[in-house]
XYZ file of C-alpha atoms in Angstrom:
260
model
C -14.659 -6.923 -15.331
C -13.907 -4.157 -12.874
C -12.049 -4.382 -9.578
C -12.204 -1.479 -7.131
C -9.396 -1.209 -4.593
C -10.145 1.021 -1.604
C -7.002 2.709 -0.341
C -6.472 5.077 2.537
C -3.938 7.790 3.271
C -2.560 7.669 6.811
C 0.229 9.221 8.840
C 3.407 7.157 8.706
C 3.527 5.617 12.215
C 7.320 6.003 12.238
C 7.023 9.798 11.955
C 4.382 10.403 14.649
C 5.394 11.732 18.059
C 3.537 11.832 21.354
C 3.493 15.026 23.417
C 3.177 14.028 27.060
C 2.985 17.635 28.193
C -0.004 18.276 25.906
C -1.412 14.759 26.284
C -1.856 14.665 22.515
C -0.457 13.217 19.310
C 2.011 15.564 17.631
C 1.690 15.062 13.868
C 3.192 18.376 12.752
C 6.259 16.699 11.263
C 4.513 13.453 10.319
C 4.496 12.219 6.726
C 1.479 10.768 4.974
C 1.639 7.456 3.141
C -0.625 4.814 1.653
C -1.994 2.483 4.333
C 0.464 -0.466 4.033
C -2.175 -3.256 4.151
C -4.002 -1.508 1.287
C -0.790 -1.706 -0.736
C -0.991 -5.502 -0.619
C -4.607 -5.410 -1.792
C -3.622 -3.118 -4.665
C -0.761 -5.412 -5.590
C -3.087 -8.431 -5.662
C -5.551 -6.586 -7.921
C -2.780 -5.586 -10.331
C -1.671 -9.215 -10.537
C -5.182 -10.114 -11.691
C -4.846 -7.437 -14.365
C -1.487 -8.828 -15.482
C -3.054 -12.266 -15.886
C -6.109 -10.876 -17.718
C -5.591 -7.470 -19.418
C -9.365 -7.095 -19.873
C -9.694 -6.486 -16.117
C -9.966 -2.811 -15.179
C -8.469 -1.853 -11.798
C -9.813 1.319 -10.205
C -8.242 2.863 -7.100
C -10.660 4.723 -4.839
C -10.104 6.846 -1.771
C -11.960 9.369 0.332
C -10.865 12.590 1.994
C -9.269 15.963 1.410
C -7.548 16.977 -1.862
C -4.128 15.924 -0.531
C -5.310 12.287 -0.696
C -4.673 12.586 -4.442
C -1.041 11.723 -3.700
C -1.787 8.084 -2.834
C -4.187 7.826 -5.774
C -1.525 9.083 -8.164
C 0.822 6.523 -6.659
C -1.791 3.885 -7.482
C -1.930 5.173 -11.073
C 1.847 4.963 -11.272
C 1.678 1.365 -10.094
C -0.633 0.432 -12.968
C -4.241 1.258 -12.060
C -6.499 2.235 -14.967
C -8.405 4.923 -13.062
C -8.275 6.743 -9.737
C -11.291 8.288 -8.034
C -11.277 10.649 -5.056
C -14.529 11.043 -3.140
C -14.354 14.512 -1.659
C -16.415 17.501 -0.612
C -16.998 19.247 2.751
C -19.634 16.667 3.745
C -17.693 13.597 2.666
C -14.550 14.732 4.476
C -16.428 14.767 7.792
C -17.892 11.275 7.352
C -16.776 8.470 9.660
C -17.293 4.720 10.153
C -20.678 3.684 8.760
C -20.931 6.854 6.686
C -17.721 5.989 4.852
C -19.107 2.644 3.736
C -22.308 4.273 2.475
C -20.364 6.814 0.423
C -17.952 4.274 -1.089
C -20.801 1.870 -1.856
C -22.649 4.661 -3.705
C -19.536 5.297 -5.808
C -19.158 1.595 -6.596
C -22.783 1.384 -7.721
C -22.233 4.416 -9.955
C -19.308 2.674 -11.665
C -21.402 -0.376 -12.627
C -20.075 -3.828 -13.503
C -17.822 -3.966 -10.435
C -17.259 -7.618 -9.661
C -14.824 -7.343 -6.790
C -13.962 -4.792 -4.109
C -10.628 -5.211 -2.376
C -8.993 -3.497 0.567
C -6.359 -4.176 3.197
C -7.316 -6.228 6.212
C -7.011 -3.219 8.523
C -6.160 0.480 8.741
C -2.948 0.996 10.685
C -3.974 4.410 12.015
C -7.126 3.167 13.735
C -6.527 -0.574 13.981
C -9.979 -1.069 12.481
C -10.822 -3.725 9.914
C -14.536 -3.048 9.506
C -14.614 -1.389 6.078
C -14.838 -4.659 4.147
C -17.821 -6.094 6.043
C -19.599 -2.719 6.063
C -19.167 -2.387 2.299
C -20.485 -5.904 1.749
C -23.663 -4.985 3.639
C -24.098 -1.638 1.882
C -23.657 -3.267 -1.531
C -26.550 -5.633 -0.911
C -25.063 -8.377 1.252
C -22.228 -9.319 -1.061
C -20.165 -12.266 0.214
C -16.980 -11.164 1.960
C -13.640 -12.919 2.373
C -12.044 -11.567 5.551
C -8.287 -11.770 6.022
C -7.755 -13.698 2.797
C -4.459 -15.014 1.440
C -3.681 -16.499 -2.000
C -6.754 -14.799 -3.453
C -7.783 -16.086 -6.895
C -10.592 -15.535 -9.394
C -11.765 -18.855 -10.821
C -14.923 -19.651 -12.775
C -16.796 -16.603 -11.537
C -15.782 -17.192 -7.924
C -13.395 -15.468 -5.508
C -11.310 -18.196 -3.876
C -8.622 -18.080 -1.219
C -7.476 -18.981 2.265
C -9.186 -17.142 5.119
C -7.312 -16.809 8.396
C -9.374 -17.225 11.554
C -8.734 -18.721 14.995
C -5.055 -19.243 14.104
C -5.989 -21.470 11.165
C -6.471 -21.134 7.410
C -9.701 -22.210 5.739
C -10.399 -22.750 2.037
C -13.177 -20.389 0.973
C -14.921 -19.727 -2.321
C -17.768 -17.303 -2.989
C -19.531 -16.257 -6.202
C -18.789 -12.824 -7.621
C -19.473 -10.011 -6.951
C -17.644 -10.153 -3.641
C -15.582 -8.118 -1.175
C -12.127 -9.239 -0.031
C -9.865 -7.894 2.710
C -6.343 -8.985 1.832
C -3.649 -10.117 4.242
C -0.042 -9.032 3.950
C 2.256 -11.671 2.471
C 6.023 -12.325 2.655
C 6.257 -11.201 -0.968
C 7.011 -7.476 -0.994
C 4.461 -5.381 -2.920
C 5.578 -3.485 -6.004
C 6.716 0.122 -6.033
C 6.252 2.489 -8.961
C 8.953 3.339 -11.486
C 10.139 6.953 -11.352
C 8.931 7.688 -14.885
C 5.472 6.372 -14.035
C 5.303 8.655 -10.999
C 6.074 11.646 -13.233
C 3.375 10.553 -15.706
C 0.882 10.100 -12.870
C 1.233 13.799 -12.018
C 1.741 15.281 -15.479
C -0.450 13.129 -17.720
C -2.876 11.022 -15.677
C -6.038 12.364 -14.082
C -7.658 11.762 -10.693
C -11.440 11.987 -10.923
C -13.131 13.829 -8.053
C -16.694 12.830 -7.178
C -18.830 14.800 -4.741
C -21.813 13.709 -2.659
C -24.032 15.472 -5.215
C -22.568 13.372 -8.047
C -23.156 10.253 -5.963
C -26.742 11.183 -5.210
C -26.106 11.178 -1.470
C -28.081 13.295 0.954
C -25.393 14.509 3.402
C -27.988 15.027 6.147
C -28.863 11.328 5.975
C -25.318 10.159 6.737
C -24.610 8.836 10.252
C -23.287 11.493 12.626
C -19.473 11.519 12.781
C -17.798 10.221 15.898
C -16.194 12.719 18.246
C -12.729 12.370 19.720
C -12.069 12.150 23.428
C -9.018 13.363 25.288
C -5.906 11.260 24.871
C -4.718 9.864 28.187
C -1.176 8.541 28.387
C 0.030 6.064 30.991
C 2.803 7.183 33.349
C 6.368 6.855 32.137
C 7.602 3.332 32.753
C 10.047 3.104 35.662
C 13.335 1.434 34.855
C 14.147 -1.749 36.708
C 17.424 -2.753 38.348
C 19.658 -5.803 38.541
C 20.286 -7.566 41.859
C 23.851 -8.851 41.848
C 25.561 -11.514 43.897
C 25.130 -15.231 44.359
C 21.630 -16.694 44.092
C 21.348 -16.825 47.884
C 22.589 -13.236 48.289
C 20.362 -11.957 45.511
C 17.353 -13.698 47.053
C 18.058 -12.151 50.447
C 18.519 -8.686 48.893
C 15.288 -8.988 46.950
C 13.418 -10.242 50.014
C 14.652 -7.278 52.059
C 13.603 -4.811 49.350
C 10.113 -6.298 49.096
C 9.707 -6.131 52.866
C 10.939 -2.519 53.022
C 8.305 -1.573 50.435
C 5.673 -3.602 52.330
C 4.979 -5.762 49.312
C 5.231 -8.845 51.553
């Protein structure tokens, strides 16, 4: 049985700055990390592998060569294989095109019974990859925002969170699951495994040609619009005095500003 975990490399939100003068995001000093929700999905897949060593866990990502860093981290964590989908056409793909490319890679692998990913991407706030993949793979069932995910008797079972409630769900494999973060902290790789991931392990690179994709048939990429920042928030003030005095002071201020 094969499980594919889709992971994404993003800018660490804690290292991003906003330039108000340029009305733009300043990412020159920003660091790139694995999308944190994807880390939980990867951790869940590796737990399946620990319970059943016959399961093969494959980490997959898409983008420029530097994305290899998060894939090598996945290898260090315990993945069997890591695949980077990359070429000049793939790098430009967005939204629906991403799902088509990843689905083509999953079909090429064969015998994939489950595709897992985080419930959202922190850089865009989007959580559409899972449902899009399910459609591209031939209407596979999809467990959205699932917790306590299990594989039992050829079914993917877990609790889905919707409308502020949890629901028991079970769907036959193959299936797609977007995994929620849990209180249990995901694993981090041992230092020696990180060294091996760079010196010994290999990240496979697949192009659109290898996937049999016609780049001209991919949906047109979205274009960015200008970033518009709200005005700097004005600091408030504290009205001191007794309740009666404070009320009179506040009333006078509101009248002077013609609010009332």
